[in-house]
Short mmCIF file of C-alpha atoms in Angstrom, two decimals:
data_model
loop_
_atom_site.label_atom_id
_atom_site.label_comp_id
_atom_site.label_asym_id
_atom_site.label_seq_id
_atom_site.Cartn_x
_atom_site.Cartn_y
_atom_site.Cartn_z
CA MET W 1 0.52 -57.75 2.03
CA TRP W 2 4.31 -58.08 1.67
CA LYS W 3 3.90 -58.18 -2.11
CA TYR W 4 2.01 -54.87 -2.03
CA PHE W 5 4.60 -53.26 0.20
CA LYS W 6 7.38 -54.32 -2.20
CA ILE W 7 5.49 -52.83 -5.16
CA TRP W 8 4.86 -49.61 -3.23
CA TRP W 9 8.53 -49.35 -2.26
CA ARG W 10 9.66 -49.98 -5.85
CA VAL W 11 7.30 -47.28 -7.17
CA LEU W 12 8.57 -44.87 -4.50
CA ARG W 13 12.20 -45.43 -5.57
CA MET W 14 11.42 -45.14 -9.27
CA SER W 15 9.49 -41.91 -8.74
CA ALA W 16 12.40 -40.45 -6.77
CA GLN W 17 14.84 -41.44 -9.54
CA GLN W 18 12.56 -39.96 -12.19
CA THR W 19 12.26 -36.70 -10.25
CA MET W 20 16.03 -36.45 -9.87
CA MET W 21 16.47 -36.72 -13.64
CA TYR W 22 15.33 -33.10 -13.87
CA ARG W 23 17.44 -31.56 -11.11
CA THR W 24 16.66 -27.92 -11.78
CA ASP W 25 12.95 -28.62 -11.74
CA MET W 26 13.35 -30.70 -8.57
CA ILE W 27 15.09 -27.84 -6.78
CA PHE W 28 12.42 -25.44 -7.96
CA GLY W 29 9.76 -27.87 -6.77
CA SER W 30 11.14 -27.54 -3.27
CA VAL W 31 11.34 -23.77 -3.60
CA THR W 32 7.78 -23.67 -4.96
CA SER W 33 6.31 -25.23 -1.86
CA LEU W 34 8.08 -22.74 0.36
CA VAL W 35 7.08 -19.86 -1.90
CA TYR W 36 3.46 -21.00 -1.78
CA PHE W 37 3.57 -21.19 2.00
CA VAL W 38 5.30 -17.79 2.37
CA THR W 39 2.73 -16.07 0.14
CA GLN W 40 -0.08 -17.60 2.21
CA VAL W 41 1.53 -16.31 5.44
CA MET W 42 2.05 -12.86 3.92
CA PHE W 43 -1.56 -12.76 2.77
CA ILE W 44 -2.85 -13.48 6.27
CA GLN W 45 -0.48 -10.93 7.85
CA TYR W 46 -1.49 -8.19 5.37
CA PHE W 47 -5.14 -9.22 5.64
CA PHE W 48 -5.16 -8.55 9.39
CA ALA W 49 -2.88 -5.52 9.15
CA ALA W 50 -4.88 -3.79 6.39
CA GLY W 51 -8.01 -3.59 8.52
CA ASN W 52 -6.15 -3.09 11.83
CA LEU W 53 -7.84 -6.24 13.02
CA GLN W 54 -7.13 -8.16 16.22
CA THR W 55 -9.50 -10.99 15.32
CA VAL W 56 -11.61 -12.22 12.43
CA ALA W 57 -14.67 -14.26 13.37
CA GLY W 58 -13.17 -14.48 16.87
CA PHE W 59 -9.77 -15.87 15.85
CA SER W 60 -6.44 -14.04 16.02
CA THR W 61 -3.69 -13.92 13.37
CA ASN W 62 -1.62 -16.58 15.12
CA GLU W 63 -4.57 -18.94 15.42
CA VAL W 64 -5.29 -18.58 11.69
CA LEU W 65 -1.57 -19.17 11.02
CA LEU W 66 -1.66 -22.33 13.16
CA VAL W 67 -4.56 -23.66 11.07
CA LEU W 68 -2.63 -22.71 7.92
CA ALA W 69 0.41 -24.63 9.23
CA LEU W 70 -1.72 -27.71 9.92
CA SER W 71 -3.37 -27.45 6.51
CA GLN W 72 0.07 -27.74 4.92
CA ILE W 73 0.38 -31.26 6.34
CA SER W 74 -2.73 -32.32 4.43
CA ILE W 75 -1.62 -30.46 1.29
CA TYR W 76 1.76 -32.12 1.19
CA PHE W 77 0.33 -35.61 1.67
CA MET W 78 -1.95 -34.86 -1.28
CA PHE W 79 0.79 -33.46 -3.51
CA VAL W 80 3.16 -36.34 -2.74
CA PHE W 81 0.85 -39.38 -2.66
CA PHE W 82 -2.68 -38.81 -3.86
CA GLN W 83 -3.20 -35.87 -6.21
CA PRO W 84 -0.74 -37.00 -8.94
CA ASN W 85 -2.30 -40.48 -8.98
CA ALA W 86 -5.87 -39.13 -9.11
CA LYS W 87 -4.96 -36.85 -12.01
CA LEU W 88 -3.17 -39.68 -13.82
CA ALA W 89 -6.14 -42.01 -13.27
CA MET W 90 -8.48 -39.49 -14.91
CA THR W 91 -6.28 -39.40 -18.00
CA GLN W 92 -5.95 -43.19 -18.10
CA ILE W 93 -9.71 -43.66 -17.85
CA HIS W 94 -10.32 -41.17 -20.64
CA ARG W 95 -7.63 -42.55 -22.96
CA GLY W 96 -8.06 -46.25 -22.20
CA GLY W 97 -4.75 -46.60 -20.39
CA LEU W 98 -6.11 -48.69 -17.53
CA ASP W 99 -5.82 -51.93 -19.49
CA PHE W 100 -2.14 -52.18 -18.68
CA LEU W 101 -2.89 -51.98 -14.96
CA MET W 102 -5.90 -54.29 -15.00
CA ILE W 103 -4.08 -57.24 -16.58
CA LYS W 104 -1.51 -57.31 -13.76
CA PRO W 105 -1.84 -60.00 -11.05
CA VAL W 106 -2.28 -57.23 -8.45
CA ASP W 107 -5.39 -55.34 -7.33
CA ALA W 108 -5.93 -52.67 -10.01
CA ARG W 109 -7.21 -50.22 -7.39
CA PHE W 110 -3.92 -50.42 -5.48
CA LEU W 111 -1.93 -49.88 -8.69
CA MET W 112 -4.08 -46.91 -9.71
CA MET W 113 -3.79 -45.27 -6.30
CA PHE W 114 -0.03 -45.69 -5.96
CA GLN W 115 1.34 -45.43 -9.51
CA LYS W 116 3.63 -42.53 -8.78
CA PHE W 117 4.89 -40.17 -6.12
CA VAL W 118 6.02 -36.59 -6.48
CA ALA W 119 9.25 -36.63 -4.52
CA THR W 120 9.94 -32.88 -4.80
CA GLN W 121 7.35 -32.08 -2.13
CA ALA W 122 8.23 -34.78 0.36
CA HIS W 123 11.09 -33.15 2.24
CA VAL W 124 9.67 -29.62 2.28
CA ILE W 125 7.29 -30.48 5.06
CA ILE W 126 10.29 -31.25 7.26
CA LEU W 127 11.84 -27.89 6.40
CA TYR W 128 8.78 -25.88 7.24
CA MET W 129 8.21 -27.86 10.45
CA LEU W 130 11.72 -26.87 11.55
CA VAL W 131 11.19 -23.18 10.73
CA PHE W 132 7.54 -22.28 11.03
CA VAL W 133 6.48 -24.43 13.94
CA PRO W 134 9.12 -22.95 16.31
CA TYR W 135 7.87 -19.49 15.28
CA LEU W 136 4.32 -20.44 16.19
CA TYR W 137 5.59 -21.91 19.45
CA MET W 138 7.22 -18.60 20.34
CA THR W 139 3.95 -16.72 19.73
CA GLY W 140 2.31 -18.86 22.40
CA VAL W 141 -0.53 -20.06 20.18
CA MET W 142 0.66 -23.64 20.64
CA ASN W 143 0.14 -23.53 24.42
CA LEU W 144 -2.81 -25.84 24.20
CA GLU W 145 -4.07 -28.45 26.61
CA SER W 146 -3.22 -32.09 25.99
CA TRP W 147 -6.80 -33.00 25.00
CA GLN W 148 -6.69 -30.23 22.38
CA TRP W 149 -3.52 -31.68 20.85
CA MET W 150 -5.09 -35.16 20.81
CA VAL W 151 -8.17 -33.85 19.02
CA ILE W 152 -6.02 -31.85 16.58
CA GLY W 153 -4.12 -35.07 15.81
CA TYR W 154 -7.41 -36.84 15.14
CA VAL W 155 -8.59 -33.97 12.90
CA VAL W 156 -5.32 -33.92 10.93
CA VAL W 157 -5.37 -37.68 10.29
CA ASN W 158 -9.03 -37.53 9.31
CA SER W 159 -8.33 -34.53 7.08
CA ILE W 160 -5.74 -36.44 5.10
CA ILE W 161 -8.26 -39.25 4.53
CA VAL W 162 -11.09 -36.86 3.56
CA HIS W 163 -8.83 -34.78 1.32
CA ALA W 164 -7.64 -37.91 -0.52
CA LEU W 165 -11.24 -39.12 -0.81
CA CYS W 166 -12.34 -35.81 -2.31
CA TYR W 167 -9.58 -35.92 -4.96
CA TRP W 168 -10.32 -39.54 -5.80
CA LEU W 169 -14.09 -39.13 -5.93
CA GLY W 170 -13.52 -36.24 -8.33
CA ALA W 171 -11.31 -38.49 -10.46
CA LEU W 172 -13.55 -41.58 -10.32
CA VAL W 173 -16.45 -39.61 -11.80
CA SER W 174 -14.50 -40.06 -15.05
CA PHE W 175 -15.68 -43.69 -15.12
CA ILE W 176 -19.21 -42.36 -15.64
CA TRP W 177 -18.46 -39.14 -17.54
CA PRO W 178 -15.07 -39.38 -19.28
CA ASN W 179 -13.11 -36.11 -19.45
CA PHE W 180 -15.46 -34.49 -16.94
CA SER W 181 -12.92 -32.94 -14.63
CA THR W 182 -15.18 -30.42 -12.90
CA LEU W 183 -15.34 -32.17 -9.54
CA TYR W 184 -11.57 -32.58 -9.55
CA VAL W 185 -11.15 -28.87 -10.36
CA PHE W 186 -13.62 -28.07 -7.57
CA VAL W 187 -11.53 -29.98 -5.03
CA SER W 188 -8.32 -28.32 -6.25
CA ASN W 189 -9.84 -24.85 -5.94
CA SER W 190 -11.96 -25.32 -2.84
CA PHE W 191 -9.18 -26.07 -0.38
CA GLU W 192 -8.93 -22.32 0.28
CA ILE W 193 -12.34 -22.54 1.98
CA THR W 194 -10.99 -24.69 4.79
CA LYS W 195 -8.33 -22.20 5.91
CA TYR W 196 -10.79 -19.69 7.33
CA PRO W 197 -13.30 -20.10 10.19
CA LYS W 198 -16.44 -21.74 8.82
CA ILE W 199 -18.63 -19.28 10.72
CA ILE W 200 -18.01 -16.69 7.98
CA TYR W 201 -19.84 -18.85 5.42
CA PRO W 202 -23.66 -19.05 5.30
CA SER W 203 -25.21 -22.12 6.95
CA VAL W 204 -26.44 -23.56 3.62
CA MET W 205 -22.91 -23.49 2.24
CA ARG W 206 -21.53 -25.01 5.45
CA ASN W 207 -23.98 -27.91 5.33
CA ILE W 208 -23.24 -28.59 1.66
CA LEU W 209 -19.51 -28.54 2.31
CA ILE W 210 -19.80 -30.92 5.27
CA TYR W 211 -22.45 -33.44 4.22
CA ILE W 212 -22.56 -33.32 0.39
CA PHE W 213 -18.86 -32.80 -0.34
CA PRO W 214 -16.93 -32.74 2.94
CA ILE W 215 -14.36 -30.06 2.15
CA LEU W 216 -15.01 -28.32 5.49
CA LEU W 217 -13.90 -31.44 7.37
CA ILE W 218 -10.35 -30.84 6.13
CA ILE W 219 -8.44 -29.14 8.98
CA ASN W 220 -11.24 -26.58 9.52
CA PRO W 221 -12.57 -28.35 12.69
CA VAL W 222 -9.33 -27.22 14.39
CA TYR W 223 -11.02 -23.84 14.88
CA GLU W 224 -13.55 -25.53 17.16
CA VAL W 225 -10.69 -27.02 19.15
CA LEU W 226 -8.99 -23.62 19.50
CA ASP W 227 -12.09 -21.88 20.84
CA LYS W 228 -12.85 -24.96 23.02
CA SER W 229 -16.32 -25.45 21.52
CA TRP W 230 -15.37 -28.99 20.39
CA GLY W 231 -17.66 -31.70 21.67
CA TRP W 232 -18.50 -35.37 21.14
CA ASP W 233 -21.07 -34.43 18.49
CA ASP W 234 -18.22 -32.94 16.40
CA PHE W 235 -16.22 -36.14 16.82
CA TRP W 236 -19.12 -38.33 15.64
CA GLN W 237 -20.01 -35.94 12.83
CA ILE W 238 -16.50 -36.20 11.36
CA PHE W 239 -16.29 -39.96 11.98
CA LEU W 240 -19.64 -40.80 10.38
CA VAL W 241 -19.34 -38.46 7.38
CA THR W 242 -15.83 -39.77 6.66
CA GLY W 243 -17.08 -43.34 6.99
CA MET W 244 -19.90 -42.66 4.51
CA PHE W 245 -17.52 -41.20 1.96
CA VAL W 246 -15.08 -44.09 2.37
CA MET W 247 -17.97 -46.45 1.52
CA LEU W 248 -18.95 -44.27 -1.44
CA PHE W 249 -15.36 -44.28 -2.67
CA LEU W 250 -15.10 -48.09 -2.46
CA VAL W 251 -18.43 -48.63 -4.20
CA LEU W 252 -17.70 -46.10 -6.97
CA PHE W 253 -14.25 -47.55 -7.56
CA LYS W 254 -15.57 -51.11 -7.84
CA TYR W 255 -18.47 -50.04 -10.06
CA GLY W 256 -16.16 -47.95 -12.24
CA LEU W 257 -13.69 -50.76 -12.86
CA ARG W 258 -16.53 -53.14 -13.79
CA ARG W 259 -18.00 -50.55 -16.14
CA TYR W 260 -14.65 -49.57 -17.71
CA SER W 261 -13.98 -50.59 -21.28
CA SER W 262 -11.54 -49.38 -23.89
CA ALA W 263 -10.73 -49.91 -27.53
CA ALA W 264 -6.99 -50.13 -26.78
CA MET V 1 -2.59 -12.59 -40.15
CA LYS V 2 -4.87 -14.77 -42.31
CA LYS V 3 -2.41 -17.62 -41.94
CA TYR V 4 -2.93 -17.66 -38.18
CA LYS V 5 -6.72 -17.54 -38.46
CA ARG V 6 -6.94 -21.33 -38.84
CA PHE V 7 -5.11 -21.86 -35.55
CA PHE V 8 -7.42 -19.33 -33.90
CA VAL V 9 -10.55 -21.14 -35.09
CA ASN V 10 -9.18 -24.62 -34.35
CA GLN V 11 -8.36 -23.66 -30.77
CA ILE V 12 -11.89 -22.34 -30.22
CA GLN V 13 -13.34 -25.59 -31.54
CA SER V 14 -10.98 -27.59 -29.36
CA VAL V 15 -11.92 -25.63 -26.24
CA LEU V 16 -15.65 -26.07 -26.93
CA ALA V 17 -15.40 -29.79 -27.78
CA PHE V 18 -16.45 -30.74 -24.25
CA LYS V 19 -18.98 -28.02 -23.50
CA ALA V 20 -20.33 -29.27 -20.18
CA ASN V 21 -16.83 -29.62 -18.80
CA PHE V 22 -15.85 -26.18 -20.11
CA PHE V 23 -18.76 -24.32 -18.53
CA ALA V 24 -18.63 -26.25 -15.28
CA GLU V 25 -14.92 -25.56 -14.95
CA ILE V 26 -15.48 -21.83 -15.43
CA LEU V 27 -17.90 -21.91 -12.50
CA MET V 28 -15.69 -24.07 -10.31
CA ARG V 29 -12.60 -21.95 -10.88
CA SER V 30 -14.62 -18.91 -9.75
CA LEU V 31 -14.91 -20.42 -6.29
CA GLY V 32 -12.05 -18.23 -5.09
CA PHE V 33 -14.19 -15.16 -5.69
CA LEU V 34 -16.96 -16.59 -3.52
CA ILE V 35 -14.53 -17.26 -0.68
CA MET V 36 -13.21 -13.69 -0.86
CA ILE V 37 -16.75 -12.28 -0.58
CA TYR V 38 -17.41 -14.03 2.72
CA LEU V 39 -13.94 -13.45 4.11
CA TRP V 40 -13.96 -9.71 3.48
CA LYS V 41 -17.57 -9.43 4.60
CA ALA V 42 -16.40 -10.67 8.02
CA VAL V 43 -13.63 -8.05 7.98
CA TYR V 44 -15.81 -5.14 6.85
CA ALA V 45 -18.29 -5.98 9.61
CA GLN V 46 -15.66 -4.40 11.87
CA SER V 47 -14.44 -1.62 9.58
CA GLY V 48 -16.17 0.45 6.89
CA ASN V 49 -13.18 1.46 4.81
CA ILE V 50 -9.83 -0.25 4.36
CA ALA V 51 -6.95 1.39 2.46
CA GLY V 52 -9.43 3.56 0.56
CA PHE V 53 -11.67 0.65 -0.50
CA THR V 54 -15.27 0.31 0.60
CA PHE V 55 -16.83 -3.17 0.73
CA THR V 56 -18.62 -2.76 -2.64
CA GLU V 57 -15.42 -1.46 -4.24
CA LEU V 58 -13.46 -4.42 -2.91
CA LEU V 59 -16.12 -6.86 -4.16
CA THR V 60 -15.96 -5.18 -7.57
CA TYR V 61 -12.16 -5.44 -7.45
CA PHE V 62 -12.29 -9.22 -6.91
CA LEU V 63 -15.05 -9.64 -9.51
CA LEU V 64 -12.85 -7.87 -12.04
CA VAL V 65 -9.84 -9.98 -10.98
CA GLU V 66 -11.94 -13.06 -11.70
CA LEU V 67 -12.91 -11.68 -15.11
CA PHE V 68 -9.34 -10.74 -15.98
CA ARG V 69 -8.13 -14.16 -14.83
CA HIS V 70 -10.10 -15.72 -17.69
CA PHE V 71 -8.72 -13.29 -20.24
CA LEU V 72 -5.14 -13.23 -18.98
CA ALA V 73 -4.58 -16.98 -18.45
CA VAL V 74 -1.44 -18.16 -20.21
CA SER V 75 -1.03 -21.74 -21.42
CA THR V 76 1.92 -21.21 -23.77
CA PHE V 77 4.52 -22.32 -21.21
CA GLU V 78 2.80 -25.68 -20.77
CA GLU V 79 2.45 -26.20 -24.53
CA ILE V 80 6.10 -25.30 -25.08
CA LYS V 81 7.22 -27.65 -22.31
CA ASP V 82 5.14 -30.52 -23.73
CA GLY V 83 6.24 -29.64 -27.24
CA VAL V 84 9.92 -29.81 -26.31
CA MET V 85 9.54 -32.96 -24.18
CA GLN V 86 7.48 -34.89 -26.73
CA GLY V 87 8.89 -33.32 -29.88
CA ASN V 88 5.52 -31.91 -31.02
CA ILE V 89 7.07 -28.48 -31.38
CA ALA V 90 8.54 -29.73 -34.67
CA ASN V 91 5.03 -29.53 -36.17
CA TYR V 92 5.07 -25.76 -35.74
CA LEU V 93 8.72 -25.27 -36.66
CA LEU V 94 8.22 -26.91 -40.05
CA LEU V 95 5.41 -24.51 -40.99
CA PRO V 96 6.19 -21.27 -42.89
CA LEU V 97 4.93 -19.34 -39.85
CA ASN V 98 6.42 -17.84 -36.73
CA SER V 99 6.10 -20.63 -34.15
CA LEU V 100 5.93 -18.13 -31.31
CA TYR V 101 2.95 -16.36 -32.87
CA ILE V 102 1.13 -19.67 -33.25
CA TYR V 103 1.30 -20.23 -29.49
CA PHE V 104 0.12 -16.66 -28.87
CA VAL V 105 -2.82 -16.95 -31.27
CA LYS V 106 -3.97 -20.23 -29.67
CA ASN V 107 -3.69 -18.72 -26.20
CA ILE V 108 -5.65 -15.59 -27.12
CA SER V 109 -8.43 -17.58 -28.82
CA SER V 110 -9.01 -19.89 -25.84
CA ASN V 111 -8.96 -16.90 -23.45
CA LEU V 112 -11.50 -15.01 -25.58
CA VAL V 113 -13.88 -17.98 -25.47
CA SER V 114 -13.47 -18.30 -21.72
CA MET V 115 -13.97 -14.60 -21.14
CA PHE V 116 -16.90 -14.31 -23.52
CA PHE V 117 -19.01 -16.60 -21.37
CA PHE V 118 -17.98 -14.77 -18.21
CA VAL V 119 -18.26 -11.13 -19.24
CA LEU V 120 -22.05 -11.16 -19.73
CA PRO V 121 -22.89 -12.43 -16.21
CA VAL V 122 -20.33 -9.98 -14.79
CA ALA V 123 -21.88 -7.04 -16.67
CA ALA V 124 -25.33 -8.12 -15.49
CA LEU V 125 -24.13 -8.35 -11.87
CA VAL V 126 -22.60 -4.87 -12.02
CA TYR V 127 -25.53 -3.08 -13.61
CA PHE V 128 -28.51 -4.88 -12.10
CA THR V 129 -27.38 -5.36 -8.50
CA ASN V 130 -26.25 -2.97 -5.77
CA TYR V 131 -23.34 -5.17 -4.70
CA PHE V 132 -20.87 -3.84 -7.25
CA VAL V 133 -19.86 -0.42 -8.55
CA GLY V 134 -19.71 0.72 -12.16
CA PRO V 135 -16.61 2.29 -13.77
CA ALA V 136 -15.50 5.71 -12.50
CA SER V 137 -16.23 7.10 -15.99
CA ILE V 138 -16.35 5.95 -19.63
CA TRP V 139 -12.80 7.28 -20.02
CA TYR V 140 -11.61 5.12 -17.11
CA LEU V 141 -13.41 2.13 -18.63
CA LEU V 142 -11.54 2.62 -21.92
CA LEU V 143 -8.27 2.95 -20.02
CA THR V 144 -9.10 -0.28 -18.16
CA VAL V 145 -9.60 -2.13 -21.45
CA SER V 146 -6.30 -0.70 -22.76
CA MET V 147 -4.43 -1.81 -19.65
CA VAL V 148 -5.98 -5.28 -19.87
CA ILE V 149 -4.71 -5.62 -23.45
CA ILE V 150 -1.23 -4.52 -22.36
CA ALA V 151 -1.46 -6.98 -19.45
CA LEU V 152 -2.40 -9.80 -21.83
CA PHE V 153 0.72 -9.31 -23.93
CA THR V 154 2.94 -8.70 -20.90
CA SER V 155 1.81 -11.89 -19.13
CA MET V 156 2.03 -13.91 -22.38
CA PHE V 157 5.59 -12.71 -22.99
CA LEU V 158 6.57 -13.26 -19.35
CA TYR V 159 5.23 -16.80 -19.09
CA THR V 160 6.43 -17.76 -22.55
CA LEU V 161 9.88 -16.49 -21.58
CA LEU V 162 9.81 -18.78 -18.55
CA GLY V 163 8.43 -21.61 -20.67
CA SER V 164 11.40 -21.17 -23.02
CA ILE V 165 13.61 -22.44 -20.20
CA ALA V 166 12.36 -25.84 -21.40
CA PHE V 167 14.89 -25.60 -24.24
CA TRP V 168 17.60 -25.88 -21.58
CA THR V 169 16.03 -27.83 -18.72
CA VAL V 170 13.14 -29.69 -20.50
CA GLU V 171 10.97 -29.89 -17.33
CA THR V 172 9.70 -26.47 -16.21
CA GLY V 173 6.51 -27.34 -14.32
CA ASN V 174 7.75 -26.42 -10.87
CA ILE V 175 9.59 -23.31 -12.05
CA ILE V 176 6.37 -21.95 -13.53
CA TRP V 177 4.38 -23.02 -10.49
CA ALA V 178 6.71 -21.08 -8.15
CA PHE V 179 6.56 -18.05 -10.40
CA ASN V 180 2.77 -18.27 -10.52
CA PHE V 181 2.45 -17.94 -6.75
CA VAL V 182 4.75 -14.94 -6.63
CA VAL V 183 2.96 -13.24 -9.52
CA SER V 184 -0.51 -14.02 -8.15
CA PHE V 185 0.37 -12.45 -4.84
CA PHE V 186 2.13 -9.32 -6.13
CA ALA V 187 -0.31 -8.89 -9.02
CA GLY V 188 -3.04 -8.29 -6.46
CA LYS V 189 -5.00 -11.49 -7.09
CA MET V 190 -5.21 -12.47 -3.41
CA ILE V 191 -5.21 -9.00 -1.88
CA PRO V 192 -5.05 -5.53 -3.52
CA VAL V 193 -1.52 -4.17 -3.69
CA GLN V 194 -2.88 -1.03 -1.96
CA PHE V 195 -3.29 -3.17 1.20
CA MET V 196 0.40 -4.00 1.32
CA PRO V 197 3.07 -1.91 3.08
CA GLU V 198 4.02 1.28 1.27
CA ILE V 199 7.54 0.13 0.44
CA ILE V 200 6.16 -2.90 -1.40
CA GLN V 201 3.65 -0.72 -3.24
CA ASN V 202 6.44 1.63 -4.36
CA ILE V 203 8.51 -1.29 -5.68
CA MET V 204 5.59 -3.10 -7.30
CA GLN V 205 4.42 -0.13 -9.37
CA TYR V 206 7.59 -0.45 -11.46
CA THR V 207 7.19 -4.20 -12.06
CA PRO V 208 5.10 -5.86 -14.78
CA PHE V 209 3.17 -7.91 -12.18
CA VAL V 210 0.79 -5.17 -11.07
CA ALA V 211 -0.48 -4.77 -14.63
CA ILE V 212 -1.92 -8.27 -14.58
CA PHE V 213 -4.73 -7.72 -12.06
CA ASN V 214 -4.21 -4.77 -9.77
CA LEU V 215 -3.77 -1.93 -12.26
CA PRO V 216 -6.77 -2.66 -14.52
CA ALA V 217 -9.10 -3.20 -11.55
CA SER V 218 -7.85 -0.08 -9.76
CA ILE V 219 -8.16 2.03 -12.93
CA TYR V 220 -11.76 0.84 -13.31
CA LEU V 221 -12.48 1.99 -9.75
CA GLY V 222 -10.87 5.37 -10.44
CA LYS V 223 -8.15 4.94 -7.86
CA TYR V 224 -5.51 6.83 -9.85
CA SER V 225 -5.12 10.43 -10.97
CA TYR V 226 -4.21 11.22 -14.59
CA ASP V 227 -0.55 11.82 -13.68
CA GLN V 228 -0.34 8.42 -12.04
CA LEU V 229 -2.05 6.82 -15.04
CA VAL V 230 0.53 8.29 -17.43
CA LEU V 231 3.33 6.83 -15.28
CA HIS V 232 1.68 3.41 -15.04
CA PHE V 233 1.01 3.18 -18.77
CA ALA V 234 4.54 4.28 -19.63
CA VAL V 235 6.08 1.70 -17.29
CA GLN V 236 3.89 -1.15 -18.53
CA ILE V 237 4.35 -0.35 -22.23
CA ALA V 238 8.11 -0.29 -21.65
CA TRP V 239 7.91 -3.69 -19.93
CA MET V 240 5.80 -5.09 -22.76
CA ILE V 241 8.28 -4.03 -25.44
CA GLY V 242 11.30 -5.08 -23.36
CA LEU V 243 9.86 -8.52 -22.60
CA TYR V 244 9.00 -9.08 -26.26
CA LEU V 245 12.54 -8.28 -27.37
CA LEU V 246 14.02 -10.50 -24.66
CA LEU V 247 11.62 -13.32 -25.51
CA THR V 248 12.53 -13.16 -29.22
CA LEU V 249 16.21 -13.36 -28.32
CA VAL V 250 15.78 -16.28 -25.91
CA TRP V 251 13.41 -18.12 -28.27
CA ASN V 252 15.83 -17.94 -31.19
CA LYS V 253 18.70 -19.09 -28.98
CA GLY V 254 16.55 -21.92 -27.65
CA LEU V 255 15.58 -23.09 -31.13
CA LYS V 256 19.25 -23.29 -32.12
CA ARG V 257 19.83 -25.48 -29.09
CA LEU V 258 16.83 -27.74 -29.72
CA GLU V 259 17.40 -31.35 -30.75
CA LEU V 260 14.50 -33.52 -31.82
CA VAL V 261 14.91 -37.23 -32.54
CA GLY V 262 12.48 -39.36 -34.51
CA GLY V 263 9.66 -38.58 -36.90
#
């Protein structure tokens, strides 16, 4: 275990050094994340204002903004730790670049999953927590009961796991169909779905996006916590679906590495 | 022009090399449109008309945005960045051709392929279903096409200009990414500019961003009078010419600064 931690720490430092080689781009990377977040907030504000709406699907502007704020936690974990490695893995599978990783005396899956980190995004989450969260606190939307905060914590942690699984499952499909990036593109584009109450989507779509490809388990269950409709069945639904996809991820990864071959 | 034809054809062949991936990606990237349908359906359940748009008009707006997104996608900045970082740009600089035009031709060819496979389903949806509205008139349809062509050149020049920063900073990924979000928002990709506060609308009509999505879609829906159309076209043509001149200047300066090592 200590060996793996040392490798992870070394990769983290090297990634930070590599990012700081291009200082202008690093600064813009930080600005980008804030710009992305600000445009999302503006969209929601104008969305409600345009139709003179108090609520959409029973949720107010501030509640939607709270879910947006929580979704940023999952996004930043992805951008820093998981998405760059999933994208890199797809390229390595297609071009035969995994050989270099597989000959190392370390688990190839660990090396593939933690090859690099995008340091530009890491500190932005602290910035927006210091600015946006106090704003939400002042609106009163964060006056939730303690059980609600505990469940939100559980949903956020689970969301990070599910989000990472979705990216990696999309990437691991490359072991079977090289250069087939559709699932990966789907995950990248479908995150928007989770920001809005799932009640607006038809039931067929909801079931597909919970049980077939669990995009709607990413942060979206927070809406059920906010309207206090959360129950034990929701807890077990998330737990079991996540567990199934973790198993699928492990099996696909193992099968893919056994099947992998290259002419390099 | 014949000299650039080979690049045009090669890019089409390259794009269609992995057909399943190409078509599946077109569908997956259109997911945003699907989300907008359900989101705005929930809103229009409470209100019949928002900022002069009915529900069918708004759906048509987002369908057109999706169509234009295929035609107006710009990949030149990424190619320039990779070309400068890896030195591949030398391959184009050594040819007796304008390197800038090569990037443009490749971009246009891949966009045409992408749009070709999207425009037929869109046309079918508009004319055979009741969910979308047709153009205000044939004249407005022609004006829409004209504005889309202007938007293509404007966005190509704009993004290529930003991509040219690579001559100075080498890595431009995050710069372009930040710019993309700003442009997407103020171009009306996420929400029509007409839904924004009036002061923002007044500022945006003089920027090149609105030409990318909002103007063509709004012209199609007949949202502007002829006087307003004359103003919009004049502003966007001026931006197109100005951006081209600026890009040529920056590109030539960047090439003088460029150093490539190795063969």
